Short mmCIF file of C-alpha atoms in Angstrom, two decimals:
data_model
loop_
_atom_site.label_atom_id
_atom_site.label_comp_id
_atom_site.label_asym_id
_atom_site.label_seq_id
_atom_site.Cartn_x
_atom_site.Cartn_y
_atom_site.Cartn_z
CA UNK H 240 44.63 157.51 142.44
CA UNK H 241 47.89 156.33 140.94
CA UNK H 242 50.64 155.28 143.30
CA UNK H 243 53.54 157.72 143.50
CA UNK H 244 56.52 156.79 141.40
CA UNK H 245 59.62 155.53 143.21
CA UNK H 246 62.56 157.90 143.05
CA UNK H 247 65.09 157.03 140.39
CA UNK H 248 68.26 155.52 141.79
CA UNK H 249 71.35 157.70 141.70
CA UNK H 250 74.05 156.78 139.19
CA UNK H 251 76.30 155.53 142.01
CA UNK H 252 73.63 153.20 143.46
CA UNK H 253 72.20 152.07 140.11
CA UNK H 254 75.28 149.97 139.33
CA UNK H 255 77.26 147.43 141.26
CA UNK H 256 80.35 148.79 142.95
CA UNK H 257 83.30 147.17 141.10
CA UNK H 258 85.53 147.60 144.14
CA UNK H 259 83.43 145.22 146.21
CA UNK H 260 84.12 142.20 144.02
CA UNK H 261 87.37 140.47 143.14
CA UNK H 262 88.36 141.25 139.59
CA UNK H 263 87.99 138.50 137.00
CA UNK H 264 90.84 139.98 134.96
CA UNK H 265 94.24 138.32 134.71
CA UNK H 266 96.23 138.67 137.96
CA UNK H 267 93.07 140.33 139.37
CA UNK H 268 93.93 143.62 137.70
CA UNK H 269 91.36 146.25 138.79
CA UNK H 270 88.69 147.11 136.19
CA UNK H 271 89.82 150.73 135.98
CA UNK H 272 87.33 151.51 133.21
CA UNK H 273 84.43 150.69 135.55
CA UNK H 274 85.65 152.37 138.77
CA UNK H 275 84.30 155.84 139.54
CA UNK H 276 85.36 158.20 142.30
CA UNK H 277 81.95 157.77 143.93
CA UNK H 278 82.72 154.07 144.46
CA UNK H 279 85.60 154.62 146.89
CA UNK H 280 83.91 155.96 150.04
CA UNK H 281 81.30 153.18 150.31
CA UNK H 282 83.93 150.55 149.48
CA UNK H 283 86.27 151.89 152.17
CA UNK H 284 83.38 151.95 154.66
CA UNK H 285 82.40 148.36 153.91
CA UNK H 286 86.01 147.21 154.00
CA UNK H 287 86.57 148.74 157.43
CA UNK H 288 83.30 147.35 158.78
CA UNK H 289 84.14 143.85 157.54
CA UNK H 290 87.62 143.89 159.05
CA UNK H 291 86.36 145.14 162.42
CA UNK H 292 83.83 142.30 162.47
CA UNK H 293 86.56 139.80 161.59
CA UNK H 294 88.80 141.20 164.33
CA UNK H 295 85.96 141.11 166.87
CA UNK H 296 85.41 137.43 166.12
CA UNK H 297 89.09 136.74 166.83
CA UNK H 298 89.23 138.92 169.95
CA UNK H 299 86.08 137.37 171.44
CA UNK H 300 86.96 133.76 170.60
CA UNK H 301 86.32 131.76 173.81
CA UNK H 302 88.97 129.21 172.84
CA UNK H 303 92.53 129.43 174.14
CA UNK H 304 94.62 131.71 171.92
CA UNK H 305 96.77 129.81 169.43
CA UNK H 306 98.96 130.78 166.52
CA UNK H 307 96.28 129.64 164.06
CA UNK H 308 93.16 131.08 165.68
CA UNK H 309 94.78 134.45 166.42
CA UNK H 310 97.87 135.30 164.36
CA UNK H 311 96.95 133.42 161.18
CA UNK H 312 93.35 134.57 161.54
CA UNK H 313 94.51 138.19 161.80
CA UNK H 314 96.62 137.77 158.68
CA UNK H 315 93.44 136.88 156.77
CA UNK H 316 91.41 139.91 157.87
CA UNK H 317 90.86 143.08 155.87
CA UNK H 318 91.13 141.63 152.38
CA UNK H 319 88.49 143.95 150.95
CA UNK H 320 89.96 147.00 152.68
CA UNK H 321 93.41 146.09 151.46
CA UNK H 322 92.21 145.76 147.89
CA UNK H 323 90.33 149.06 147.94
CA UNK H 324 93.20 150.88 149.64
CA UNK H 325 95.76 149.55 147.17
CA UNK H 326 93.72 150.58 144.14
CA UNK H 327 92.93 154.03 145.52
CA UNK H 328 96.43 154.85 146.75
CA UNK H 329 97.97 153.91 143.41
CA UNK H 330 95.48 155.97 141.42
CA UNK H 331 95.64 158.90 143.84
CA UNK H 332 99.41 158.85 143.53
CA UNK H 333 99.67 158.44 139.76
CA UNK H 334 96.46 159.97 138.40
CA UNK H 335 94.95 162.21 141.05
CA UNK H 336 92.30 164.89 140.66
CA UNK H 337 90.48 167.27 143.05
CA UNK H 338 87.79 164.70 143.81
CA UNK H 339 90.31 162.00 144.68
CA UNK H 340 92.18 164.46 146.88
CA UNK H 341 88.95 165.26 148.70
CA UNK H 342 88.34 161.55 149.26
CA UNK H 343 91.92 161.18 150.47
CA UNK H 344 91.45 164.03 152.98
CA UNK H 345 88.18 162.56 154.26
CA UNK H 346 89.44 158.99 154.51
CA UNK H 347 92.85 159.50 156.13
CA UNK H 348 91.57 160.25 159.68
CA UNK H 349 88.94 157.50 159.32
CA UNK H 350 91.58 154.97 158.31
CA UNK H 351 93.73 156.13 161.21
CA UNK H 352 90.83 155.58 163.61
CA UNK H 353 90.25 152.17 162.05
CA UNK H 354 93.85 151.18 162.71
CA UNK H 355 93.56 152.37 166.30
CA UNK H 356 90.37 150.35 166.78
CA UNK H 357 92.39 147.23 165.97
CA UNK H 358 95.71 147.99 167.67
CA UNK H 359 94.08 149.31 170.84
CA UNK H 360 91.64 146.39 171.16
CA UNK H 361 92.49 145.09 174.64
CA UNK H 362 91.06 141.53 174.34
CA UNK H 363 92.80 141.11 170.99
CA UNK H 364 96.15 142.25 172.39
CA UNK H 365 95.77 139.90 175.37
CA UNK H 366 95.58 136.99 172.94
CA UNK H 367 98.61 138.18 170.99
CA UNK H 368 100.57 138.75 174.21
CA UNK H 369 99.70 135.28 175.50
CA UNK H 370 101.08 133.71 172.33
CA UNK H 371 104.15 135.97 172.42
CA UNK H 372 104.94 134.98 176.01
CA UNK H 373 104.79 131.29 175.06
CA UNK H 374 106.43 131.53 171.66
CA UNK H 375 109.50 129.53 172.69
CA UNK H 376 107.36 126.60 173.83
CA UNK H 377 104.98 126.47 170.85
CA UNK H 378 107.31 124.72 168.41
CA UNK H 379 106.93 127.45 165.81
CA UNK H 380 109.12 127.58 162.73
CA UNK H 381 111.36 130.67 162.43
CA UNK H 382 108.96 132.49 160.11
CA UNK H 383 105.96 131.92 162.38
CA UNK H 384 107.93 132.94 165.46
CA UNK H 385 109.03 136.15 163.72
CA UNK H 386 105.41 136.87 162.76
CA UNK H 387 104.31 136.55 166.41
CA UNK H 388 107.09 138.88 167.51
CA UNK H 389 106.25 141.37 164.77
CA UNK H 390 102.57 141.49 165.73
CA UNK H 391 103.43 141.95 169.39
CA UNK H 392 105.91 144.76 168.72
CA UNK H 393 103.57 146.49 166.26
CA UNK H 394 100.71 146.48 168.78
CA UNK H 395 102.92 147.70 171.63
CA UNK H 396 104.37 150.48 169.48
CA UNK H 397 100.84 151.42 168.43
CA UNK H 398 99.85 151.94 172.07
CA UNK H 399 98.30 148.62 173.15
CA UNK H 400 99.82 148.86 176.64
CA UNK H 401 98.71 152.43 177.32
CA UNK H 402 96.03 153.35 179.84
CA UNK H 403 92.54 154.09 178.56
CA UNK H 404 93.12 157.82 179.06
CA UNK H 405 96.37 157.74 177.10
CA UNK H 406 94.75 155.65 174.38
CA UNK H 407 92.11 158.36 173.95
CA UNK H 408 94.85 161.00 173.62
CA UNK H 409 96.73 158.83 171.13
CA UNK H 410 93.64 158.38 168.96
CA UNK H 411 93.17 162.14 168.74
CA UNK H 412 96.84 162.70 167.88
CA UNK H 413 96.82 159.95 165.25
CA UNK H 414 93.74 161.40 163.57
CA UNK H 415 95.28 164.88 163.51
CA UNK H 416 98.60 163.55 162.24
CA UNK H 417 96.91 161.59 159.44
CA UNK H 418 94.97 164.65 158.29
CA UNK H 419 98.08 166.87 158.39
CA UNK H 420 100.21 164.35 156.49
CA UNK H 421 97.62 164.16 153.73
CA UNK H 422 97.34 167.95 153.56
CA UNK H 423 101.13 168.30 153.44
CA UNK H 424 101.53 165.80 150.59
CA UNK H 425 98.77 167.50 148.62
CA UNK H 426 100.38 170.92 149.18
CA UNK H 427 103.72 169.58 147.95
CA UNK H 428 102.00 168.28 144.82
CA UNK H 429 100.37 171.67 144.21
CA UNK H 430 103.76 173.41 144.49
CA UNK H 431 105.37 170.96 142.07
CA UNK H 432 102.55 171.46 139.59
CA UNK H 433 102.82 175.24 139.91
CA UNK H 434 106.51 175.06 138.98
CA UNK H 435 105.98 172.90 135.90
CA UNK H 436 106.77 174.22 132.43
CA UNK H 437 104.46 173.26 129.58
CA UNK H 438 106.18 173.01 126.19
CA UNK H 439 103.49 173.32 123.52
CA UNK H 440 105.71 173.15 120.41
#
């Protein structure tokens, strides 16, 4: 008896996702002609997963926290996510469509949760706080010192010093706020489009 045929791959899985590779074009311009809407969700998911792994490596580093192994290391995380987010946000803002708006609505609370997973990471904040508390004794140049202070303030303002119970409340509020902000901006766009006047001749 003949072996059953393997199912044909879907169009999205049959090709490489162009968002997952750095562009070979000049100035790394995105290959817009190759990017499809179906590419965004898996690229966002991989970008978030990669950054969380990078952050976990920093947070769990057994070595004493230093400017290089914590602050500089954090600066280098999330390159894939940043690239995907930049491409999507620019296209969604300048050339949106119902499918992109659906992706935007689905991704906004996930991206909010991703940000919370980083800013509310207690071991990571402990490393940042240790560097912040010693910043005057580390011999940092003005730019590096400012970067330490900026990271510390950003994490504190994002809730890093809250109790676990309050962090849970904050995560829920951030997810709701992200979803509502996206819905509001899309509603504003719909109203603007409804008021447009098409001149055909």
